């Protein structure tokens, strides 16, 4: 991103993406890249034919020209060049230099979404807006573990979502990998810019650590949620077939905190039952630490002793969870199912 990419790199990049999911860009970009190569004095027989091709030509013919052009120019096959490499001005494959900078910022979302987003700036340009449109919620990116930490094993992380707030409706991901003294990012799905970016490892690590330690954005309910999500004994829950999903202020009664867990089989194609389980804890007049301590104590206890709500997540599940105790109540998508009202005795006497 620091310098204008070499024409060969633009050609290779276009050749890799023009007829591949998820974007299906069409041949216009690769034809334009071939024309630009000719203008810059790069030449080969197939390159000329590719530059003169029409976007309406059969895809099979264009694909043949693309592969022949890359072979004649000594460039790699599409998709075979390692992510950490680039093509230099002389056509040689080089290691990508760590010339870019990264900065993160947490800010409040629009009022109707009542949350936060992590903005990502590369070379002081915001990538989240240029990508899918909106930064990820800190709880999706940083809690319980900071997913931005770079290791030598590549891993893919979502850094932007649709402006509606849903990841998947629109998505920008990065593949993060550490390579000696550099950290490389490569875009997936809705790329905000052309080509990957590379950072000095020490500078990247310091910024990621700063972001992970920043608590200035947290509201009391956020602090409580973080303490629970990072402090829960997940191995204990897993041993009972339970997974801690999320923690948030109860939207029905803001004086309570809601802890959501998943119990059972989460495969929608499976006939095995699956349930969502809710714990509600009073938070009014209490510190986040006090509420979190109570919640962690409950999660470490026998679920049969909980006062909990549950609802089935698959149609056809009619039986309560096997772990349900006497204080468990069935709910309907977060709303408690009222107990059936018993008719007055006089009513039955009249009917009889």
mmCIF file of C-alpha atoms in Angstrom:
data_model
loop_
_atom_site.group_PDB
_atom_site.id
_atom_site.type_symbol
_atom_site.label_atom_id
_atom_site.label_comp_id
_atom_site.label_asym_id
_atom_site.label_seq_id
_atom_site.Cartn_x
_atom_site.Cartn_y
_atom_site.Cartn_z
ATOM 1 C CA UNK A 1 0.000 0.000 0.000
ATOM 2 C CA UNK A 2 2.986 2.286 0.498
ATOM 3 C CA UNK A 3 4.056 2.527 -3.187
ATOM 4 C CA UNK A 4 2.176 2.242 -6.443
ATOM 5 C CA UNK A 5 2.180 -1.509 -7.166
ATOM 6 C CA UNK A 6 4.126 -2.722 -10.173
ATOM 7 C CA UNK A 7 2.076 -3.323 -13.306
ATOM 8 C CA UNK A 8 2.931 -7.010 -13.128
ATOM 9 C CA UNK A 9 1.522 -7.182 -9.602
ATOM 10 C CA UNK A 10 -1.699 -5.489 -10.697
ATOM 11 C CA UNK A 11 -1.959 -7.920 -13.591
ATOM 12 C CA UNK A 12 -1.341 -10.904 -11.326
ATOM 13 C CA UNK A 13 -3.817 -9.605 -8.745
ATOM 14 C CA UNK A 14 -6.496 -9.087 -11.396
ATOM 15 C CA UNK A 15 -5.757 -12.489 -12.929
ATOM 16 C CA UNK A 16 -6.228 -14.137 -9.534
ATOM 17 C CA UNK A 17 -9.559 -12.482 -8.761
ATOM 18 C CA UNK A 18 -11.408 -11.941 -12.025
ATOM 19 C CA UNK A 19 -13.152 -15.312 -12.220
ATOM 20 C CA UNK A 20 -13.028 -16.519 -8.617
ATOM 21 C CA UNK A 21 -15.452 -16.399 -5.680
ATOM 22 C CA UNK A 22 -16.642 -14.595 -3.699
ATOM 23 C CA UNK A 23 -16.564 -11.461 -5.884
ATOM 24 C CA UNK A 24 -16.817 -12.780 -9.488
ATOM 25 C CA UNK A 25 -15.470 -9.472 -10.768
ATOM 26 C CA UNK A 26 -15.618 -10.249 -14.469
ATOM 27 C CA UNK A 27 -12.815 -9.789 -17.026
ATOM 28 C CA UNK A 28 -12.813 -5.968 -17.300
ATOM 29 C CA UNK A 29 -10.137 -5.501 -14.628
ATOM 30 C CA UNK A 30 -7.718 -8.073 -16.023
ATOM 31 C CA UNK A 31 -8.128 -6.695 -19.570
ATOM 32 C CA UNK A 32 -7.430 -3.172 -18.292
ATOM 33 C CA UNK A 33 -4.363 -4.432 -16.405
ATOM 34 C CA UNK A 34 -3.067 -6.018 -19.621
ATOM 35 C CA UNK A 35 -3.521 -2.708 -21.477
ATOM 36 C CA UNK A 36 -1.601 -0.838 -18.777
ATOM 37 C CA UNK A 37 1.246 -3.337 -19.021
ATOM 38 C CA UNK A 38 1.555 -2.654 -22.756
ATOM 39 C CA UNK A 39 1.549 1.109 -22.131
ATOM 40 C CA UNK A 40 4.435 0.657 -19.668
ATOM 41 C CA UNK A 41 6.476 -1.300 -22.202
ATOM 42 C CA UNK A 42 5.760 -4.820 -20.944
ATOM 43 C CA UNK A 43 5.040 -7.074 -23.899
ATOM 44 C CA UNK A 44 4.287 -10.655 -24.906
ATOM 45 C CA UNK A 45 2.152 -12.256 -27.653
ATOM 46 C CA UNK A 46 -0.633 -13.372 -25.311
ATOM 47 C CA UNK A 47 -0.552 -10.077 -23.416
ATOM 48 C CA UNK A 48 -1.423 -8.267 -26.651
ATOM 49 C CA UNK A 49 -4.320 -10.639 -27.292
ATOM 50 C CA UNK A 50 -5.554 -10.238 -23.722
ATOM 51 C CA UNK A 51 -5.398 -6.440 -23.956
ATOM 52 C CA UNK A 52 -7.473 -6.591 -27.138
ATOM 53 C CA UNK A 53 -10.054 -8.994 -25.751
ATOM 54 C CA UNK A 54 -13.650 -8.007 -25.076
ATOM 55 C CA UNK A 55 -15.375 -8.513 -21.710
ATOM 56 C CA UNK A 56 -18.080 -10.281 -23.705
ATOM 57 C CA UNK A 57 -15.683 -12.960 -24.968
ATOM 58 C CA UNK A 58 -16.238 -16.469 -23.566
ATOM 59 C CA UNK A 59 -14.732 -16.851 -20.097
ATOM 60 C CA UNK A 60 -12.851 -19.973 -21.188
ATOM 61 C CA UNK A 61 -11.029 -18.031 -23.919
ATOM 62 C CA UNK A 62 -10.076 -15.210 -21.551
ATOM 63 C CA UNK A 63 -8.873 -17.700 -18.944
ATOM 64 C CA UNK A 64 -6.611 -19.306 -21.557
ATOM 65 C CA UNK A 65 -5.156 -15.908 -22.487
ATOM 66 C CA UNK A 66 -4.619 -15.019 -18.821
ATOM 67 C CA UNK A 67 -2.705 -18.216 -18.093
ATOM 68 C CA UNK A 68 -0.635 -17.925 -21.278
ATOM 69 C CA UNK A 69 0.198 -14.294 -20.484
ATOM 70 C CA UNK A 70 1.371 -15.088 -16.970
ATOM 71 C CA UNK A 71 3.500 -17.955 -18.263
ATOM 72 C CA UNK A 72 5.131 -15.788 -20.955
ATOM 73 C CA UNK A 73 5.914 -13.059 -18.405
ATOM 74 C CA UNK A 74 7.335 -15.556 -15.914
ATOM 75 C CA UNK A 75 4.658 -14.817 -13.318
ATOM 76 C CA UNK A 76 3.200 -17.421 -10.912
ATOM 77 C CA UNK A 77 -0.008 -19.320 -11.570
ATOM 78 C CA UNK A 78 -3.069 -17.514 -10.153
ATOM 79 C CA UNK A 79 -3.450 -18.104 -6.437
ATOM 80 C CA UNK A 80 -0.081 -19.835 -5.994
ATOM 81 C CA UNK A 81 2.001 -16.884 -4.784
ATOM 82 C CA UNK A 82 2.347 -16.784 -0.971
ATOM 83 C CA UNK A 83 0.413 -13.984 0.679
ATOM 84 C CA UNK A 84 3.569 -12.438 2.107
ATOM 85 C CA UNK A 85 5.120 -12.020 -1.355
ATOM 86 C CA UNK A 86 4.751 -9.341 -4.016
ATOM 87 C CA UNK A 87 5.865 -8.941 -7.611
ATOM 88 C CA UNK A 88 8.464 -6.230 -8.117
ATOM 89 C CA UNK A 89 8.864 -3.870 -11.057
ATOM 90 C CA UNK A 90 11.200 -6.338 -12.746
ATOM 91 C CA UNK A 91 8.716 -9.184 -12.367
ATOM 92 C CA UNK A 92 10.644 -10.880 -9.553
ATOM 93 C CA UNK A 93 8.737 -12.287 -6.568
ATOM 94 C CA UNK A 94 9.851 -10.446 -3.430
ATOM 95 C CA UNK A 95 8.977 -10.496 0.283
ATOM 96 C CA UNK A 96 6.508 -7.755 1.137
ATOM 97 C CA UNK A 97 8.156 -4.918 3.057
ATOM 98 C CA UNK A 98 6.691 -3.818 6.397
ATOM 99 C CA UNK A 99 6.083 -0.183 5.495
ATOM 100 C CA UNK A 100 2.505 0.242 6.701
ATOM 101 C CA UNK A 101 1.101 1.441 10.021
ATOM 102 C CA UNK A 102 -2.024 0.395 11.908
ATOM 103 C CA UNK A 103 -4.116 2.120 14.543
ATOM 104 C CA UNK A 104 -7.312 1.071 16.334
ATOM 105 C CA UNK A 105 -10.060 3.120 17.947
ATOM 106 C CA UNK A 106 -13.168 2.048 19.865
ATOM 107 C CA UNK A 107 -16.185 4.307 19.593
ATOM 108 C CA UNK A 108 -19.937 4.159 20.139
ATOM 109 C CA UNK A 109 -22.160 2.990 17.308
ATOM 110 C CA UNK A 110 -25.245 4.815 16.138
ATOM 111 C CA UNK A 111 -27.810 5.129 18.971
ATOM 112 C CA UNK A 112 -30.194 2.560 17.495
ATOM 113 C CA UNK A 113 -27.495 -0.138 17.702
ATOM 114 C CA UNK A 114 -26.560 0.717 21.320
ATOM 115 C CA UNK A 115 -23.080 -0.730 21.162
ATOM 116 C CA UNK A 116 -19.485 -0.078 20.126
ATOM 117 C CA UNK A 117 -17.298 -0.662 17.108
ATOM 118 C CA UNK A 118 -13.550 -1.059 16.623
ATOM 119 C CA UNK A 119 -12.320 1.225 13.850
ATOM 120 C CA UNK A 120 -9.221 0.117 11.937
ATOM 121 C CA UNK A 121 -6.883 2.684 10.380
ATOM 122 C CA UNK A 122 -4.102 1.633 8.008
ATOM 123 C CA UNK A 123 -1.705 4.450 7.164
ATOM 124 C CA UNK A 124 -4.259 6.758 8.855
ATOM 125 C CA UNK A 125 -7.023 5.744 6.426
ATOM 126 C CA UNK A 126 -10.076 4.057 7.966
ATOM 127 C CA UNK A 127 -10.465 0.579 6.500
ATOM 128 C CA UNK A 128 -13.727 -0.341 8.234
ATOM 129 C CA UNK A 129 -15.758 2.244 6.310
ATOM 130 C CA UNK A 130 -14.043 1.418 3.015
ATOM 131 C CA UNK A 131 -14.755 -2.263 3.623
ATOM 132 C CA UNK A 132 -18.082 -3.639 4.806
ATOM 133 C CA UNK A 133 -18.974 -0.313 6.424
ATOM 134 C CA UNK A 134 -18.863 -0.714 10.212
ATOM 135 C CA UNK A 135 -16.287 -1.926 12.724
ATOM 136 C CA UNK A 136 -16.718 -5.096 14.740
ATOM 137 C CA UNK A 137 -18.044 -5.031 18.289
ATOM 138 C CA UNK A 138 -15.162 -5.237 20.806
ATOM 139 C CA UNK A 139 -16.767 -8.351 22.296
ATOM 140 C CA UNK A 140 -16.505 -10.082 18.911
ATOM 141 C CA UNK A 141 -12.903 -9.025 18.361
ATOM 142 C CA UNK A 142 -11.201 -8.733 21.755
ATOM 143 C CA UNK A 143 -13.148 -10.708 24.372
ATOM 144 C CA UNK A 144 -12.559 -13.265 25.765
ATOM 145 C CA UNK A 145 -9.373 -13.408 23.646
ATOM 146 C CA UNK A 146 -7.742 -10.756 21.476
ATOM 147 C CA UNK A 147 -8.078 -12.156 17.955
ATOM 148 C CA UNK A 148 -5.767 -9.521 16.475
ATOM 149 C CA UNK A 149 -2.684 -11.074 18.071
ATOM 150 C CA UNK A 150 -0.371 -12.253 15.292
ATOM 151 C CA UNK A 151 1.259 -15.690 15.311
ATOM 152 C CA UNK A 152 3.222 -17.677 12.758
ATOM 153 C CA UNK A 153 0.051 -19.652 12.043
ATOM 154 C CA UNK A 154 -2.256 -17.669 9.727
ATOM 155 C CA UNK A 155 -5.748 -17.072 11.077
ATOM 156 C CA UNK A 156 -8.729 -15.206 9.659
ATOM 157 C CA UNK A 157 -10.508 -12.472 11.607
ATOM 158 C CA UNK A 158 -13.523 -10.324 10.782
ATOM 159 C CA UNK A 159 -12.739 -6.620 11.174
ATOM 160 C CA UNK A 160 -15.809 -5.030 9.572
ATOM 161 C CA UNK A 161 -19.518 -5.780 9.269
ATOM 162 C CA UNK A 162 -22.498 -4.338 7.465
ATOM 163 C CA UNK A 163 -23.730 -0.935 8.637
ATOM 164 C CA UNK A 164 -26.891 -2.666 9.854
ATOM 165 C CA UNK A 165 -24.721 -4.237 12.549
ATOM 166 C CA UNK A 166 -24.798 -7.813 11.218
ATOM 167 C CA UNK A 167 -21.593 -9.593 10.290
ATOM 168 C CA UNK A 168 -22.333 -11.773 7.278
ATOM 169 C CA UNK A 169 -24.759 -9.316 5.737
ATOM 170 C CA UNK A 170 -21.540 -7.534 4.803
ATOM 171 C CA UNK A 171 -18.066 -8.692 5.841
ATOM 172 C CA UNK A 172 -14.437 -7.647 5.641
ATOM 173 C CA UNK A 173 -11.910 -10.154 6.979
ATOM 174 C CA UNK A 174 -8.147 -10.172 7.276
ATOM 175 C CA UNK A 175 -5.792 -13.132 7.319
ATOM 176 C CA UNK A 176 -3.141 -12.312 9.932
ATOM 177 C CA UNK A 177 0.280 -13.956 10.006
ATOM 178 C CA UNK A 178 3.637 -13.168 11.615
ATOM 179 C CA UNK A 179 6.752 -13.553 9.469
ATOM 180 C CA UNK A 180 9.907 -12.885 11.507
ATOM 181 C CA UNK A 181 9.916 -9.105 12.136
ATOM 182 C CA UNK A 182 6.773 -8.358 10.143
ATOM 183 C CA UNK A 183 3.030 -8.894 10.502
ATOM 184 C CA UNK A 184 1.064 -9.266 7.283
ATOM 185 C CA UNK A 185 -2.620 -8.651 6.636
ATOM 186 C CA UNK A 186 -4.425 -9.885 3.538
ATOM 187 C CA UNK A 187 -8.043 -9.016 2.829
ATOM 188 C CA UNK A 188 -10.917 -11.418 2.344
ATOM 189 C CA UNK A 189 -14.444 -10.722 1.059
ATOM 190 C CA UNK A 190 -15.083 -6.948 0.831
ATOM 191 C CA UNK A 191 -11.523 -5.640 0.502
ATOM 192 C CA UNK A 192 -11.182 -1.924 1.306
ATOM 193 C CA UNK A 193 -8.042 -1.509 -0.824
ATOM 194 C CA UNK A 194 -6.090 -3.436 -3.421
ATOM 195 C CA UNK A 195 -3.385 -5.723 -2.069
ATOM 196 C CA UNK A 196 -2.303 -6.681 1.431
ATOM 197 C CA UNK A 197 -0.519 -4.558 4.010
ATOM 198 C CA UNK A 198 2.489 -5.279 6.218
ATOM 199 C CA UNK A 199 3.529 -3.822 9.564
ATOM 200 C CA UNK A 200 6.663 -3.861 11.688
ATOM 201 C CA UNK A 201 6.007 -6.594 14.240
ATOM 202 C CA UNK A 202 7.027 -4.597 17.321
ATOM 203 C CA UNK A 203 4.835 -1.634 16.363
ATOM 204 C CA UNK A 204 1.905 -3.898 15.537
ATOM 205 C CA UNK A 205 2.226 -5.843 18.798
ATOM 206 C CA UNK A 206 2.330 -2.638 20.842
ATOM 207 C CA UNK A 207 -0.828 -1.262 19.215
ATOM 208 C CA UNK A 208 -2.737 -4.540 19.593
ATOM 209 C CA UNK A 209 -1.687 -4.749 23.248
ATOM 210 C CA UNK A 210 -2.776 -1.137 23.835
ATOM 211 C CA UNK A 211 -6.179 -1.844 22.300
ATOM 212 C CA UNK A 212 -6.649 -4.987 24.370
ATOM 213 C CA UNK A 213 -5.856 -3.146 27.598
ATOM 214 C CA UNK A 214 -8.101 -0.146 26.846
ATOM 215 C CA UNK A 215 -11.170 -0.118 29.110
ATOM 216 C CA UNK A 216 -12.186 3.512 28.582
ATOM 217 C CA UNK A 217 -15.100 2.560 26.312
ATOM 218 C CA UNK A 218 -16.738 0.172 28.770
ATOM 219 C CA UNK A 219 -20.088 0.893 30.381
ATOM 220 C CA UNK A 220 -20.846 -0.884 33.688
ATOM 221 C CA UNK A 221 -22.681 -3.690 31.870
ATOM 222 C CA UNK A 222 -19.711 -4.073 29.500
ATOM 223 C CA UNK A 223 -17.297 -4.405 32.412
ATOM 224 C CA UNK A 224 -19.531 -7.035 34.003
ATOM 225 C CA UNK A 225 -19.776 -8.948 30.734
ATOM 226 C CA UNK A 226 -16.005 -8.876 30.224
ATOM 227 C CA UNK A 227 -15.329 -10.151 33.741
ATOM 228 C CA UNK A 228 -17.761 -13.033 33.229
ATOM 229 C CA UNK A 229 -16.628 -13.970 29.713
ATOM 230 C CA UNK A 230 -12.949 -13.942 30.656
ATOM 231 C CA UNK A 231 -13.385 -15.514 34.091
ATOM 232 C CA UNK A 232 -15.772 -18.387 33.380
ATOM 233 C CA UNK A 233 -14.513 -21.951 33.689
ATOM 234 C CA UNK A 234 -15.280 -23.019 30.135
ATOM 235 C CA UNK A 235 -13.875 -26.508 30.622
ATOM 236 C CA UNK A 236 -16.376 -27.062 33.434
ATOM 237 C CA UNK A 237 -19.237 -25.878 31.238
ATOM 238 C CA UNK A 238 -18.000 -27.942 28.306
ATOM 239 C CA UNK A 239 -17.971 -31.063 30.470
ATOM 240 C CA UNK A 240 -21.743 -30.619 30.838
ATOM 241 C CA UNK A 241 -22.306 -29.918 27.152
ATOM 242 C CA UNK A 242 -22.756 -26.182 27.697
ATOM 243 C CA UNK A 243 -21.186 -23.187 25.966
ATOM 244 C CA UNK A 244 -21.115 -19.613 27.263
ATOM 245 C CA UNK A 245 -22.464 -17.480 24.400
ATOM 246 C CA UNK A 246 -22.911 -13.866 25.479
ATOM 247 C CA UNK A 247 -23.574 -11.547 28.402
ATOM 248 C CA UNK A 248 -25.563 -8.308 28.148
ATOM 249 C CA UNK A 249 -28.032 -6.032 29.852
ATOM 250 C CA UNK A 250 -31.499 -7.588 29.799
ATOM 251 C CA UNK A 251 -33.410 -5.662 27.129
ATOM 252 C CA UNK A 252 -36.705 -6.332 28.929
ATOM 253 C CA UNK A 253 -35.526 -5.065 32.305
ATOM 254 C CA UNK A 254 -32.345 -3.002 32.436
ATOM 255 C CA UNK A 255 -32.036 -3.623 36.163
ATOM 256 C CA UNK A 256 -30.953 -7.185 35.328
ATOM 257 C CA UNK A 257 -28.016 -8.742 33.518
ATOM 258 C CA UNK A 258 -28.627 -11.632 31.141
ATOM 259 C CA UNK A 259 -26.166 -14.505 30.725
ATOM 260 C CA UNK A 260 -26.846 -16.702 27.686
ATOM 261 C CA UNK A 261 -25.537 -20.243 27.285
ATOM 262 C CA UNK A 262 -26.059 -22.937 24.684
ATOM 263 C CA UNK A 263 -26.793 -26.478 25.794
ATOM 264 C CA UNK A 264 -26.823 -29.582 23.641
ATOM 265 C CA UNK A 265 -26.300 -30.087 19.931
ATOM 266 C CA UNK A 266 -25.914 -26.946 17.783
ATOM 267 C CA UNK A 267 -26.012 -28.728 14.413
ATOM 268 C CA UNK A 268 -29.261 -27.639 12.758
ATOM 269 C CA UNK A 269 -29.262 -30.777 10.613
ATOM 270 C CA UNK A 270 -29.103 -33.012 13.660
ATOM 271 C CA UNK A 271 -32.194 -34.344 15.388
ATOM 272 C CA UNK A 272 -30.482 -34.135 18.770
ATOM 273 C CA UNK A 273 -32.012 -31.428 20.992
ATOM 274 C CA UNK A 274 -30.448 -28.018 21.476
ATOM 275 C CA UNK A 275 -31.378 -25.283 23.937
ATOM 276 C CA UNK A 276 -30.594 -21.709 24.834
ATOM 277 C CA UNK A 277 -30.361 -21.153 28.575
ATOM 278 C CA UNK A 278 -30.623 -17.787 30.346
ATOM 279 C CA UNK A 279 -29.501 -16.655 33.774
ATOM 280 C CA UNK A 280 -30.720 -13.281 35.034
ATOM 281 C CA UNK A 281 -28.947 -11.429 37.824
ATOM 282 C CA UNK A 282 -29.949 -8.148 39.503
ATOM 283 C CA UNK A 283 -27.506 -5.329 38.770
ATOM 284 C CA UNK A 284 -29.203 -2.231 40.165
ATOM 285 C CA UNK A 285 -27.190 -0.719 43.013
ATOM 286 C CA UNK A 286 -24.362 -3.244 42.590
ATOM 287 C CA UNK A 287 -20.861 -2.896 41.162
ATOM 288 C CA UNK A 288 -19.836 -4.822 38.038
ATOM 289 C CA UNK A 289 -17.460 -6.861 40.168
ATOM 290 C CA UNK A 290 -20.250 -7.893 42.545
ATOM 291 C CA UNK A 291 -22.537 -8.995 39.719
ATOM 292 C CA UNK A 292 -19.718 -10.827 37.938
ATOM 293 C CA UNK A 293 -18.696 -12.640 41.116
ATOM 294 C CA UNK A 294 -22.245 -13.905 41.614
ATOM 295 C CA UNK A 295 -22.514 -14.995 37.980
ATOM 296 C CA UNK A 296 -19.193 -16.846 38.034
ATOM 297 C CA UNK A 297 -20.246 -18.591 41.222
ATOM 298 C CA UNK A 298 -23.449 -19.782 39.577
ATOM 299 C CA UNK A 299 -21.636 -20.974 36.457
ATOM 300 C CA UNK A 300 -19.278 -23.003 38.630
ATOM 301 C CA UNK A 301 -22.200 -24.544 40.516
ATOM 302 C CA UNK A 302 -24.513 -27.420 39.624
ATOM 303 C CA UNK A 303 -26.942 -26.157 36.921
ATOM 304 C CA UNK A 304 -29.761 -28.065 38.591
ATOM 305 C CA UNK A 305 -29.609 -25.485 41.372
ATOM 306 C CA UNK A 306 -29.955 -22.532 38.994
ATOM 307 C CA UNK A 307 -33.005 -20.370 38.583
ATOM 308 C CA UNK A 308 -32.915 -20.284 34.794
ATOM 309 C CA UNK A 309 -34.993 -19.855 31.677
ATOM 310 C CA UNK A 310 -34.703 -22.038 28.601
ATOM 311 C CA UNK A 311 -36.143 -22.450 25.148
ATOM 312 C CA UNK A 312 -35.578 -25.009 22.436
ATOM 313 C CA UNK A 313 -33.630 -23.957 19.332
ATOM 314 C CA UNK A 314 -34.891 -26.725 17.059
ATOM 315 C CA UNK A 315 -38.420 -27.524 16.069
ATOM 316 C CA UNK A 316 -39.685 -30.755 17.437
ATOM 317 C CA UNK A 317 -37.824 -30.495 20.735
ATOM 318 C CA UNK A 318 -40.566 -30.942 23.299
ATOM 319 C CA UNK A 319 -38.699 -32.171 26.355
ATOM 320 C CA UNK A 320 -36.871 -29.938 28.857
ATOM 321 C CA UNK A 321 -33.059 -30.089 29.039
ATOM 322 C CA UNK A 322 -31.703 -33.043 30.965
ATOM 323 C CA UNK A 323 -29.876 -30.627 33.288
ATOM 324 C CA UNK A 324 -33.019 -28.673 34.135
ATOM 325 C CA UNK A 325 -33.760 -28.294 37.823
ATOM 326 C CA UNK A 326 -36.960 -27.401 39.655
ATOM 327 C CA UNK A 327 -36.344 -23.660 39.194
ATOM 328 C CA UNK A 328 -35.956 -23.820 35.419
ATOM 329 C CA UNK A 329 -38.749 -22.188 33.389
ATOM 330 C CA UNK A 330 -39.510 -22.582 29.714
ATOM 331 C CA UNK A 331 -39.397 -19.369 27.689
ATOM 332 C CA UNK A 332 -40.379 -18.422 24.164
ATOM 333 C CA UNK A 333 -37.518 -16.612 22.378
ATOM 334 C CA UNK A 334 -36.535 -14.759 25.504
ATOM 335 C CA UNK A 335 -40.065 -14.254 26.819
ATOM 336 C CA UNK A 336 -41.190 -16.370 29.701
ATOM 337 C CA UNK A 337 -44.066 -18.691 28.884
ATOM 338 C CA UNK A 338 -46.784 -17.929 31.445
ATOM 339 C CA UNK A 339 -48.030 -20.757 33.557
ATOM 340 C CA UNK A 340 -51.550 -21.828 32.553
ATOM 341 C CA UNK A 341 -54.157 -20.058 34.615
ATOM 342 C CA UNK A 342 -56.340 -22.340 36.663
ATOM 343 C CA UNK A 343 -60.040 -21.538 36.354
ATOM 344 C CA UNK A 344 -61.787 -20.504 39.517
ATOM 345 C CA UNK A 345 -63.436 -23.275 41.455
ATOM 346 C CA UNK A 346 -66.819 -21.665 40.933
ATOM 347 C CA UNK A 347 -66.380 -21.904 37.167
ATOM 348 C CA UNK A 348 -65.953 -25.662 37.304
ATOM 349 C CA UNK A 349 -68.868 -25.990 39.673
ATOM 350 C CA UNK A 350 -71.053 -24.096 37.247
ATOM 351 C CA UNK A 351 -69.841 -26.227 34.333
ATOM 352 C CA UNK A 352 -70.543 -29.415 36.213
#
